[in-house]
CSV table of C-alpha atoms in Angstrom, one decimal:
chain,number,residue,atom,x,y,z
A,18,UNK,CA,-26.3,-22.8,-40.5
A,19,UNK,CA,-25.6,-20.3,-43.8
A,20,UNK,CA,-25.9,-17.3,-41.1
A,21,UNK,CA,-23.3,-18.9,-38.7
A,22,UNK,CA,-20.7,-20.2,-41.9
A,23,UNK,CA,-21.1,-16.2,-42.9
A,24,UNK,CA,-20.7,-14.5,-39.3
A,25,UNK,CA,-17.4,-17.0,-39.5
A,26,UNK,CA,-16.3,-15.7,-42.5
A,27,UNK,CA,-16.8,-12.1,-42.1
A,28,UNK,CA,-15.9,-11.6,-38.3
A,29,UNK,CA,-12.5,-12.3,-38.6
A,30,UNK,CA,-12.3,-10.1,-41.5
A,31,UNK,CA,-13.9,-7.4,-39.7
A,32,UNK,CA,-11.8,-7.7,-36.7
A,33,UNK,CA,-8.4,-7.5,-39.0
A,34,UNK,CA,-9.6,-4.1,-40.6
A,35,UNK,CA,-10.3,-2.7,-37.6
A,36,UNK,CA,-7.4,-3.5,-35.8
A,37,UNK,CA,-5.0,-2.3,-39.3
A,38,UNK,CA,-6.8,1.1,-38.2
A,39,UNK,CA,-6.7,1.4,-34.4
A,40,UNK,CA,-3.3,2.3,-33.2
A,41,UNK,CA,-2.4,-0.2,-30.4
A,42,UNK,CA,0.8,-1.0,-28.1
A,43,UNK,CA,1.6,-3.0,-25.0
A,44,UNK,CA,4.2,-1.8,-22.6
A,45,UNK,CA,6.6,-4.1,-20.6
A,46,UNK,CA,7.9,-2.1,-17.2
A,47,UNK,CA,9.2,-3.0,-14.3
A,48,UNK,CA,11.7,-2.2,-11.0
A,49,UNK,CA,14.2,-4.0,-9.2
A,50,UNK,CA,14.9,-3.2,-5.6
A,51,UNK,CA,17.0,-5.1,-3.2
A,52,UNK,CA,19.2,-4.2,-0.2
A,53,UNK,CA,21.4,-4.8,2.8
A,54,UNK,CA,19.8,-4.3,6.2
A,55,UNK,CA,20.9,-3.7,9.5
A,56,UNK,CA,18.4,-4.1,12.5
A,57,UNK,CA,19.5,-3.4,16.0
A,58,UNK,CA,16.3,-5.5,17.8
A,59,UNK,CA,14.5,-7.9,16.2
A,60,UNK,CA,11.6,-10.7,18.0
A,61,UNK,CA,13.5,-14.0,18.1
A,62,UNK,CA,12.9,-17.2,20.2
A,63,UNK,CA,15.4,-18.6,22.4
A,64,UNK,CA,16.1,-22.1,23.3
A,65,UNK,CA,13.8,-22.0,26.3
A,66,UNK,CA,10.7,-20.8,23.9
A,67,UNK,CA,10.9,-17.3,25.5
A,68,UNK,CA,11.4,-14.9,23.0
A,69,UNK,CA,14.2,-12.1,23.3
A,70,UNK,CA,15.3,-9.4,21.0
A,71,UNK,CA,18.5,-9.4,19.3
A,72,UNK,CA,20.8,-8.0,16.1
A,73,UNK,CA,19.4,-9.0,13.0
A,74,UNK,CA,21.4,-8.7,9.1
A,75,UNK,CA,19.3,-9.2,6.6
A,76,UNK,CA,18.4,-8.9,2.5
A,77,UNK,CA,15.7,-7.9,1.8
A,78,UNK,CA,13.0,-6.6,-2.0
A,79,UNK,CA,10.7,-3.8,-2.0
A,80,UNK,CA,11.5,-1.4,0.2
A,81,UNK,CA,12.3,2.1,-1.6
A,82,UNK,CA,10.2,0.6,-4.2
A,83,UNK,CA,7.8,-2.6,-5.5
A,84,UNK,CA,9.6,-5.0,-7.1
A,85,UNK,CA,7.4,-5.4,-10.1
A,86,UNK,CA,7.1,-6.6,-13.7
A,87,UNK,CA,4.1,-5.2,-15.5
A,88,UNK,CA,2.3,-5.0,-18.8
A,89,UNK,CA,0.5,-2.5,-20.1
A,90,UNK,CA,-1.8,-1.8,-23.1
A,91,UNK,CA,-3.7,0.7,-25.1
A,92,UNK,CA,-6.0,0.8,-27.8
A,93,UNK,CA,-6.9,4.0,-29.7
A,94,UNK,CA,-10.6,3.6,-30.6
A,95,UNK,CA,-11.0,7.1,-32.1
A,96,UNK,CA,-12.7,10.3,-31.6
A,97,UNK,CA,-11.0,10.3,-27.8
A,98,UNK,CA,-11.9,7.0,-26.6
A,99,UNK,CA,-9.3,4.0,-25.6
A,100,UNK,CA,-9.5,0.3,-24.6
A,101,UNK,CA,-6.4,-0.3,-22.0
A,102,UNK,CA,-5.3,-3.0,-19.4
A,103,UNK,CA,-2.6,-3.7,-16.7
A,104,UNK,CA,-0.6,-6.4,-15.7
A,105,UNK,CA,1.2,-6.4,-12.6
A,106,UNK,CA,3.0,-8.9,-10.5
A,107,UNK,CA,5.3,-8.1,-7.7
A,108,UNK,CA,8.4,-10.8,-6.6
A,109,UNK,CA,11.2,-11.0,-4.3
A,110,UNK,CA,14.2,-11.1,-5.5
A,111,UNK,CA,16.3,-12.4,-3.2
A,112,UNK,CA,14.1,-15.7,-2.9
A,113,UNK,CA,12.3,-15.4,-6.7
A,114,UNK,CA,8.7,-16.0,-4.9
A,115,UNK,CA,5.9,-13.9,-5.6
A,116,UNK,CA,5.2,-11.2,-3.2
A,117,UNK,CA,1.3,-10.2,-2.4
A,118,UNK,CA,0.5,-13.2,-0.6
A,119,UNK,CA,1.5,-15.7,-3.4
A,120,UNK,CA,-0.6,-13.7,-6.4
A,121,UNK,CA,0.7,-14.1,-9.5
A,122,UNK,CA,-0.8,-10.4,-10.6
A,123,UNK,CA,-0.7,-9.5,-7.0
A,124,UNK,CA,-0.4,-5.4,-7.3
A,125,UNK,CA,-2.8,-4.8,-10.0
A,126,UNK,CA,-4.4,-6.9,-12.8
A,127,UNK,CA,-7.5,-4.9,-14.8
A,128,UNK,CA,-9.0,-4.0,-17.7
A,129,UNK,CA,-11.4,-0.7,-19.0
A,130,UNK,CA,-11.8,2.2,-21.7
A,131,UNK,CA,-10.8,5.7,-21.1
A,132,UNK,CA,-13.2,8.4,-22.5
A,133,UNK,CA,-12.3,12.1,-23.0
A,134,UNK,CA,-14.2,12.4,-19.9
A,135,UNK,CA,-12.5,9.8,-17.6
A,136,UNK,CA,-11.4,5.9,-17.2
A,137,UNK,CA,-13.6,3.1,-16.4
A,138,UNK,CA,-11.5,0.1,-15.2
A,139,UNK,CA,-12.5,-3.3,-13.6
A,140,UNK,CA,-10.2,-5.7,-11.8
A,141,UNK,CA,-8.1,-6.1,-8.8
A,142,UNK,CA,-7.2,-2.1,-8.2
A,143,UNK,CA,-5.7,0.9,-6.1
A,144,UNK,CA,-8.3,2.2,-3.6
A,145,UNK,CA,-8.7,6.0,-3.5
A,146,UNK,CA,-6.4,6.2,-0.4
A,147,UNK,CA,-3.6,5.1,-2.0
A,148,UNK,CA,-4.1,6.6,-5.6
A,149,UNK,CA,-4.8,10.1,-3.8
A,150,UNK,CA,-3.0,10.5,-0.8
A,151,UNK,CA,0.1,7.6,-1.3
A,152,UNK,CA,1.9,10.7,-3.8
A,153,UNK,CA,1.9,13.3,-0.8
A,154,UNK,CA,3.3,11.0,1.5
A,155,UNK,CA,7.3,10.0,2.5
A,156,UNK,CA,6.6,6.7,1.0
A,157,UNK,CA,6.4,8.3,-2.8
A,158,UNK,CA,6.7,12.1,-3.1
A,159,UNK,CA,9.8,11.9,0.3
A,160,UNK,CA,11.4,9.0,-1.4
A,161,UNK,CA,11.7,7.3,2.2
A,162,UNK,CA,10.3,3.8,0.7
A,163,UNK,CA,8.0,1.5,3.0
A,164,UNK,CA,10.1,2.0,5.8
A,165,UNK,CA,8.3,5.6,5.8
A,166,UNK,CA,4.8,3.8,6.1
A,167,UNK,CA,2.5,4.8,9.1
A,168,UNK,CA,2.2,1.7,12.0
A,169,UNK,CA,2.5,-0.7,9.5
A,170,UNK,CA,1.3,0.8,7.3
A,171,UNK,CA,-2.0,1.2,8.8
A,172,UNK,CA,-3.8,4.1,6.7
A,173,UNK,CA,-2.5,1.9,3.9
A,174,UNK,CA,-0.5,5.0,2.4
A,175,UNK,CA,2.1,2.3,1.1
A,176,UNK,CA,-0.5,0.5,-0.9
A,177,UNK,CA,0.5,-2.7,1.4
A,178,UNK,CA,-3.5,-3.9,0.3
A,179,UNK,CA,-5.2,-3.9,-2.7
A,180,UNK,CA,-8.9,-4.4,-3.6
A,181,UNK,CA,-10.1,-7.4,-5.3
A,182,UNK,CA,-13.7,-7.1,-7.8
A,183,UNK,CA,-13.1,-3.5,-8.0
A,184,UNK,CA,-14.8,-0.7,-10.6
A,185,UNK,CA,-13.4,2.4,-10.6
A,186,UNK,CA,-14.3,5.4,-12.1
A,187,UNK,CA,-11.2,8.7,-12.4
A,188,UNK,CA,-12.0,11.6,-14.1
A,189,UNK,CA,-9.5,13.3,-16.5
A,190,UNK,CA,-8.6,16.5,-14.9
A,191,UNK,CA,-10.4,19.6,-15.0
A,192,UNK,CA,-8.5,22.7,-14.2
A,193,UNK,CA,-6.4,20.9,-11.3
A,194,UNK,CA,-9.2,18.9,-10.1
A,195,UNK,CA,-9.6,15.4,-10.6
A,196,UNK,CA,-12.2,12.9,-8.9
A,197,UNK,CA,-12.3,9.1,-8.5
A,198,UNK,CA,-14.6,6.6,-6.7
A,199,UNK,CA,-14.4,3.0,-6.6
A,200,UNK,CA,-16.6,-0.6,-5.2
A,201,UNK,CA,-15.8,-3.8,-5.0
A,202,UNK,CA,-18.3,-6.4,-5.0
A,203,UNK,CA,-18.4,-8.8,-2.0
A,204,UNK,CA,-19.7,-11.6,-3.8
A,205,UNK,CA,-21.2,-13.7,-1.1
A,206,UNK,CA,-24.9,-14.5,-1.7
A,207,UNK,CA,-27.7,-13.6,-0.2
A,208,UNK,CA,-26.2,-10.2,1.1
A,209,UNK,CA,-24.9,-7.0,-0.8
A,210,UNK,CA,-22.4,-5.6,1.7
A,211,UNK,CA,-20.5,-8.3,3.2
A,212,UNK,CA,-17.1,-8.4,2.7
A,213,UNK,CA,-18.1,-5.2,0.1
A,214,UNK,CA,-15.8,-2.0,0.1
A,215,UNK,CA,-15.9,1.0,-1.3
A,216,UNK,CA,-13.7,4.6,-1.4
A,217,UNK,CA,-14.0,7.9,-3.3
A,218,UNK,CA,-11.3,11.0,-3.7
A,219,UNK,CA,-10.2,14.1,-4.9
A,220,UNK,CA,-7.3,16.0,-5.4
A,221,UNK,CA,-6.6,19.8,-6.9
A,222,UNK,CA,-3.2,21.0,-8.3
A,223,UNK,CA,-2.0,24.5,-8.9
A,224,UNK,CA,1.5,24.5,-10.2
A,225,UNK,CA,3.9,23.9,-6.9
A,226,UNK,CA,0.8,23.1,-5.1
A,227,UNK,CA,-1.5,20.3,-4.7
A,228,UNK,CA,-3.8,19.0,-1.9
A,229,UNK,CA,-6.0,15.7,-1.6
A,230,UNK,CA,-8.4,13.7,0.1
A,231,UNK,CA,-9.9,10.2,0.4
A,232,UNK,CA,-12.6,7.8,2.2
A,233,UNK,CA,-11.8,4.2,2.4
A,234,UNK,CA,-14.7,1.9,3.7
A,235,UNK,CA,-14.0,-1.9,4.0
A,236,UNK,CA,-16.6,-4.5,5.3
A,237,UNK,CA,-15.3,-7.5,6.5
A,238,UNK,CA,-11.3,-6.3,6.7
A,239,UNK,CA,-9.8,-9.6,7.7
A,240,UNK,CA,-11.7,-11.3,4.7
A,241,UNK,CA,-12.0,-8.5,1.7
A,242,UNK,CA,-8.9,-6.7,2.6
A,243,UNK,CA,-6.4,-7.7,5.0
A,244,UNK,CA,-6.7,-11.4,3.5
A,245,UNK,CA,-7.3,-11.1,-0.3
A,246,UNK,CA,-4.0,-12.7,-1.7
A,247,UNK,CA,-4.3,-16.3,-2.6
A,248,UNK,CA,-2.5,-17.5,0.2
A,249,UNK,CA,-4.3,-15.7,2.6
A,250,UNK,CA,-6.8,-17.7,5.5
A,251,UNK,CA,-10.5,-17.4,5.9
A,252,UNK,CA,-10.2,-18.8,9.4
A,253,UNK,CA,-7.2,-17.1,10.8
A,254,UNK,CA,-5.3,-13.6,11.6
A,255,UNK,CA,-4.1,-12.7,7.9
A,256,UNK,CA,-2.7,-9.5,9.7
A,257,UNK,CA,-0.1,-12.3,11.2
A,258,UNK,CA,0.5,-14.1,14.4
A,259,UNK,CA,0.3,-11.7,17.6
A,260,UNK,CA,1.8,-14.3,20.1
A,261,UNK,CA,5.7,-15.8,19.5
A,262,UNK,CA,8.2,-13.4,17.0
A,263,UNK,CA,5.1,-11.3,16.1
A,264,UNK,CA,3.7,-10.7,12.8
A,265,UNK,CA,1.8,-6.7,13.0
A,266,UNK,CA,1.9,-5.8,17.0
A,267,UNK,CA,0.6,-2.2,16.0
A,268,UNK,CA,-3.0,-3.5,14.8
A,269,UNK,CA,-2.7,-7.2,14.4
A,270,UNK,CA,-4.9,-7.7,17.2
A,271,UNK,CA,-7.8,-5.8,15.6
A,272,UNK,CA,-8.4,-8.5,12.8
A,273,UNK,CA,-11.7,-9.2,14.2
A,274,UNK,CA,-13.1,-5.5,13.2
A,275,UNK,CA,-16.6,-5.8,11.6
A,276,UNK,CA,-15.3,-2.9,9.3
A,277,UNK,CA,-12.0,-1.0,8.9
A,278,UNK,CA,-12.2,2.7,7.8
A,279,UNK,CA,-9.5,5.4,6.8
A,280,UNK,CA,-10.4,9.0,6.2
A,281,UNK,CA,-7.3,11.0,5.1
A,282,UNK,CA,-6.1,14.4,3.9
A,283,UNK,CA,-2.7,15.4,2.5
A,284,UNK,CA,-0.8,18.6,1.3
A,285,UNK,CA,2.5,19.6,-0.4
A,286,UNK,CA,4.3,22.4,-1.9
A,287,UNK,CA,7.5,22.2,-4.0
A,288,UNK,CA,9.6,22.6,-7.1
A,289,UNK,CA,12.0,19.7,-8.2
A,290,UNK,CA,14.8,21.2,-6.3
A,291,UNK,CA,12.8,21.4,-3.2
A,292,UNK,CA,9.7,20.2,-1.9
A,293,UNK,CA,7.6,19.6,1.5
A,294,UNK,CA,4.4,18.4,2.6
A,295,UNK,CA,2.2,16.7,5.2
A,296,UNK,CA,-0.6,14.4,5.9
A,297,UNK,CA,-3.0,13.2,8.3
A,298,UNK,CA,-5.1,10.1,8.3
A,299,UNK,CA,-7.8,8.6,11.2
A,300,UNK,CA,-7.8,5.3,11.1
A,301,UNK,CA,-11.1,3.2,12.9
A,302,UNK,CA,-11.2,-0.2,13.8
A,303,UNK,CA,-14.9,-1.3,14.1
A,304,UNK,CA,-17.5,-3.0,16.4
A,305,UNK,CA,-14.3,-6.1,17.5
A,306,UNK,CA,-15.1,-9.1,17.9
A,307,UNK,CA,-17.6,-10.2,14.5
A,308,UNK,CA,-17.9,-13.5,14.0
A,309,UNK,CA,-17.5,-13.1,10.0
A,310,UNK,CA,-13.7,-12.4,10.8
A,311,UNK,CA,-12.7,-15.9,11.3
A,312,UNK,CA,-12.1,-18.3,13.9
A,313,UNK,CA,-12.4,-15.5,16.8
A,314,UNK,CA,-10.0,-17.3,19.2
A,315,UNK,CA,-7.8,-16.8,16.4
A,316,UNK,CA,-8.7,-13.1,15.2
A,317,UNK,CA,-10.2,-11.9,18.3
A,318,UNK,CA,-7.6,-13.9,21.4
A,319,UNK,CA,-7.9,-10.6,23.7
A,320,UNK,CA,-11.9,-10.8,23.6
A,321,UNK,CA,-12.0,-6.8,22.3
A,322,UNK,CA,-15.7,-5.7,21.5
A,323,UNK,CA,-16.3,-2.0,20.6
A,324,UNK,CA,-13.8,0.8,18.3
A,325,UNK,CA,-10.1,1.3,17.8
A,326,UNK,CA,-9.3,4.6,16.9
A,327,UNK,CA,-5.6,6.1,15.6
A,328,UNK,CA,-4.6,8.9,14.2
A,329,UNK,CA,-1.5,9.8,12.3
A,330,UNK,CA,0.1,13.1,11.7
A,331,UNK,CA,3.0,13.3,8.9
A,332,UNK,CA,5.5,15.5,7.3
A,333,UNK,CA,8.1,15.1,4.8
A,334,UNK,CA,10.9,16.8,2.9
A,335,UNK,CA,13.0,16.2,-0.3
A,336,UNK,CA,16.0,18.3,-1.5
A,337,UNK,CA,18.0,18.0,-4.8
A,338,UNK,CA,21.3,18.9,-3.3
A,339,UNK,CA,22.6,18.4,-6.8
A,340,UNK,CA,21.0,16.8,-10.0
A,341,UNK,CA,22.7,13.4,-9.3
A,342,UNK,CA,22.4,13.8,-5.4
A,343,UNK,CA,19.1,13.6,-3.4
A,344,UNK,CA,18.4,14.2,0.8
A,345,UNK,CA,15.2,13.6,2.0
A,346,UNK,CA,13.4,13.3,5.1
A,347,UNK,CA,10.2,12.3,7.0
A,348,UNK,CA,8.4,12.3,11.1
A,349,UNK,CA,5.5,10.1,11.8
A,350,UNK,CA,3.4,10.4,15.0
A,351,UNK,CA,0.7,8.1,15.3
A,352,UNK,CA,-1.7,7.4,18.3
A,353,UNK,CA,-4.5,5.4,19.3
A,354,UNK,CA,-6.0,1.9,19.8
A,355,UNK,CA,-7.3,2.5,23.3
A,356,UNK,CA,-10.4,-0.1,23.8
A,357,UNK,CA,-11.9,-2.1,26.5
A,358,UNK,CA,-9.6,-0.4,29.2
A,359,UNK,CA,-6.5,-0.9,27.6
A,360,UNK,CA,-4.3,2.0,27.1
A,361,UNK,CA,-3.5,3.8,23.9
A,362,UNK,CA,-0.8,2.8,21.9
A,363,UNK,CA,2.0,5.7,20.4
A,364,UNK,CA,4.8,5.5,18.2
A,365,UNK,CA,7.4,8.1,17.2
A,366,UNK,CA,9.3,7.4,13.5
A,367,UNK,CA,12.0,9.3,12.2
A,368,UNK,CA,13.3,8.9,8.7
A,369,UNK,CA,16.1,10.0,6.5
A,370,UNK,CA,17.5,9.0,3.6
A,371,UNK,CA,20.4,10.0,1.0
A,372,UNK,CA,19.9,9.2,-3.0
A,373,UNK,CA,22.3,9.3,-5.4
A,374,UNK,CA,21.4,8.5,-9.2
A,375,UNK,CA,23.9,7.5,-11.0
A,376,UNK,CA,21.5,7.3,-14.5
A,377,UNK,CA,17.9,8.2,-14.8
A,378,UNK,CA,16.9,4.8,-14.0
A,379,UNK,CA,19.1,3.4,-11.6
A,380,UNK,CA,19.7,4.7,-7.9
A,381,UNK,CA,21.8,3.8,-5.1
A,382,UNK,CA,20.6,4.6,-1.7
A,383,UNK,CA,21.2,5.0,2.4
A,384,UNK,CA,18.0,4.9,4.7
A,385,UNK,CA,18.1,4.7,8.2
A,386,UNK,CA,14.6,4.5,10.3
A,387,UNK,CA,14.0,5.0,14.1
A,388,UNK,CA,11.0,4.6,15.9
A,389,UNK,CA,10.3,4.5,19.7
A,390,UNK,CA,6.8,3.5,21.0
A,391,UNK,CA,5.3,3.7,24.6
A,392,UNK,CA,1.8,2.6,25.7
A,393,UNK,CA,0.0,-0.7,25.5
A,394,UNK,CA,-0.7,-1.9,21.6
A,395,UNK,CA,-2.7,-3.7,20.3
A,396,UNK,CA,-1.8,-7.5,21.4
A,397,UNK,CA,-1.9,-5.9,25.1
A,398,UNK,CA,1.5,-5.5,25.6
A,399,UNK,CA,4.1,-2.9,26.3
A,400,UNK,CA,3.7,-1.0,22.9
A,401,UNK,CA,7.2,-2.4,20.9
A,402,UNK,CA,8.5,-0.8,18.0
A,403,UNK,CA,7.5,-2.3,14.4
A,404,UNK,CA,8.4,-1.4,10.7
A,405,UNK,CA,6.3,-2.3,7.8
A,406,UNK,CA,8.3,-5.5,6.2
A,407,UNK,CA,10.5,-6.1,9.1
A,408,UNK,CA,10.2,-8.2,12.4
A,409,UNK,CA,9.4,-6.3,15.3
A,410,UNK,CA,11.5,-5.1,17.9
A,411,UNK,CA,11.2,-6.7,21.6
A,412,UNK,CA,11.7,-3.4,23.0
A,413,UNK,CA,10.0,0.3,22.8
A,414,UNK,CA,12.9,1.2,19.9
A,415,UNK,CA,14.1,-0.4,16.5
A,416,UNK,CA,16.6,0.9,14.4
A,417,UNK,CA,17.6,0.1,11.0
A,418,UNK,CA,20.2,1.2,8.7
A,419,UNK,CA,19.9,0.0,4.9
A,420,UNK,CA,22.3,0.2,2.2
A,421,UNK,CA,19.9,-0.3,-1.4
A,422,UNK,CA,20.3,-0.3,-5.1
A,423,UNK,CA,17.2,0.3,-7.2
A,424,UNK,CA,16.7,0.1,-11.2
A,425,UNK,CA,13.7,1.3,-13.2
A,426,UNK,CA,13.3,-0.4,-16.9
C-alpha cells in the first residue's frame, strides 16, 4: 500500500516534468471540396423496372480532393526520436454524413514514434500502393481528382480503401531512396492469414525525377478490404449491387476473389512549371468463387471460378500556364477481366482539367471526363462506362463536365 500511495504521488510529477521539456503540438487540417456536375448517361429505373440511361445534375464532395478534417500530433522525445498520431475523418458536405462507409476516422486513424532511422506507426493506414505510386498518378501529381482513377479505381491509386490493424514501417530517406512495408493482422482465430494483408514499396528521387514501385496482397478482399468501413456487410457485395442502377460494373462482380493483388510501377519528370509522367499497374482477381467472401449467390451471382486479370496503362501532364492558372491532363487504358469464357472488358478515359487559384489555399476548377468501354465486364454485360463516385452509364460512353471549388485550411 506505501509503494502504490508513492508511485501515485510521484508519477504525476514525473509525467509534468517531462512533458515541461518535450516540445509537443497538435495540428488541426482539413479540405473542403464540393461541386456542380453534369452527366450525360447515368443507370436509372423506369416505371416498368427496366432500367434506361438518362441526364443526370448532380452535387457532389471529394472529387479533386477528400473532404477531410484531421488532427495531428508530435512529440519531440530527444536525441532524434518522436511520438506522433493522426486523426482523420472524411464527410460529405453536401449531406454532412461521414464518408468511408460511415467511419467516424474513416481515411486514417494511427499512432507510432519516428526514429532518425524511420516511422513505426500502428492503426487504420495507407497501403504501399497508394503512399507510393498515388503521387505519380493524375489523381495527385495531374490534379485530375478521382475522376482520373483507373476502373474505379481498381489499382486503388485514389486511395478509395484503406487497411484496418495495420503496422507500418517507412524509412527516412537515404539519398532519394526511401522504403516502406506494411501488415495488417486478420484477426480471426485459429488461422494467421485470413482476411490478412500485406504490401511493401520503394521509390527513388533525383531532383525533376522520381520513380516508384509497390506490391499490394489482400486475403479475403470483400471482408479485409473492399468491406472494412463500419457499414460495410459480411454477407454481401461491399463492391455494390451488380444487378438494377449498378454500383461498380468494372469489377463488382469479382467480390468473391479468394485474394485481390496489385503490382504497380510509376514514373515522372518535371519542374513546377511543367511536369509529366506515367504508370502502370496489373491488377489480379483470385481463385472466384471462395466461400469466405460472403453469401456467394450474393458475391459470386455469375458462378466465376478461376483469375481476373487487368492491366492499366496511364499518363499524365500538368502545366502552370501562369502562377494563378493551371491545365492539366490525363489517358487511361485499362484491360482485362476475361474468365470462364467471357470476354475481356476495355475502357478508354480521357481527362482534362483547368485550375485557377485564386489564393494558396483555395482553387476554383473545370473537369470534364470521357470514357468509352467495349467488351463484356465483369457482371457479363456489354462493358458500360463507369467513373469512380458516379453512377454508371447504361451505354459504352459517359461524360461529365464539373464545375468545383476547393479550400485547404
Amino acid at each position: 500500500m506505501k509503494t502504490s500511495a508513492l508511485l501515485i504521488a510521484v508519477v504525476p510529477g514525473l509525467l509534468a516534468s517531462t512533458g515541461a521539456i518535450a516540445q509537443s503540438s497538435v495540428t488541426l487540417y482539413g479540405i473542403i471540396d464540393q461541386g456542380v456536375n453534369y452527366i450525360s448517361n447515368a443507370q436509372s429505373i423506369d416505371a416498368s423496372a427496366h432500367r434506361v440511361s438518362r441526364t443526370q445534375y448532380t452535387t457532389s464532395s471529394t472529387v479533386m480532393a477528400g473532404n477531410q478534417l484531421g488532427f495531428r500530433g508530435v512529440e519531440d522525445l530527444g536525441q532524434g526520436y518522436k511520438a506522433l498520431f493522426t486523426l482523420e475523418t472524411g464527410f460529405d458536405i453536401g449531406t454532412g454524413k461521414f464518408q468511408e462507409g460511415g467511419t467516424f476516422f474513416g481515411r486514417q486513424a494511427f499512432v507510432g514514434l519516428s526514429a532518425p532511422f524511420g516511422t513505426l506507426t500502428l492503426g487504420r493506414q495507407y497501403d504501399s500502393v497508394v503512399d507510393f505510386l498515388r503521387p505519380l498518378s493524375a489523381a495527385a501529381a495531374g490534379g485530375g481528382g478521382t475522376f482520373t482513377a483507373h476502373g474505379n479505381d481498381i489499382d486503388n491509386f485514389a486511395d478509395t480503401y484503406r487497411t484496418n490493424n495495420a503496422i507500418k514501417f517507412t524509412s527516412t530517406s537515404y539519398h532519394g531512396f526511401v522504403v516502406s512495408g506494411m501488415y495488417s493482422f486478420g484477426g480471426v482465430a485459429g488461422s494467421v492469414s485470413r482476411n490478412s494483408i500485406y504490401s511493401f514499396g520503394a521509390s527513388f528521387a533525383n531532383g525533376p525525377a522520381k520513380v516508384a514501385a509497390a506490391y499490394l496482397k489482400v486475403r479475403d478482399p470483400n471482408q479485409s478490404f473492399f468491406g472494412d468501413n463500419q457499414l460495410s456487410s459480411t454477407t454481401a457485395n461491399n463492391l455494390g449491387a451488380t444487378t438494377g442502377v449498378q454500383g461498380n460494373p468494372v469489377y463488382g462482380g469479382f467480390a468473391s476473389a479468394s485474394t485481390y493483388q496489385v503490382v504497380a510501377v510509376g514514373g515522372q519528370y518535371g519542374t513546377s512549371m511543367f511536369s509529366v509522367g506515367a504508370n502502370y499497374s496489373n491488377i489480379r482477381f483470385g481463385s472466384l468463387g471462395d466461400p469466405a467472401s460472403g453469401t456467394l449467390s450474393l458475391t459470386n451471382p455469375f458462378g466465376y471460378s478461376g483469375n481476373a486479370v487487368f492491366n492499366s496503362y496511364a499518363a499524365y501532364v500538368r502545366y502552370l500556364v501562369t502562377p494563378a492558372v493551371i491545365l492539366t491532363g490525363a489517358y487511361d487504358f485499362l484491360t482485362g477481366g476475361a474468365i470462364d469464357g467471357k470476354a475481356p472488358a476495355h475502357y478508354n478515359q480521357f481527362n482534362a482539367a483547368l485550375h485557377y487559384l485564386l489564393s494558396k489555399r483555395t482553387d476554383i476548377y473545370c473537369l470534364g471526363t470521357y470514357v468509352i468501354a467495349s467488351g463484356t465486364d465483369s457482371t457479363r454485360q456489354s462493358s458500360v462506362a463507369s467513373i469512380l463516385t458516379v453512377t454508371p452509364s447504361d451505354s459504352a460512353r459517359q461524360f461529365i463536365l464539373r464545375f468545383g471549388i476547393m479550400h485547404f485550411f
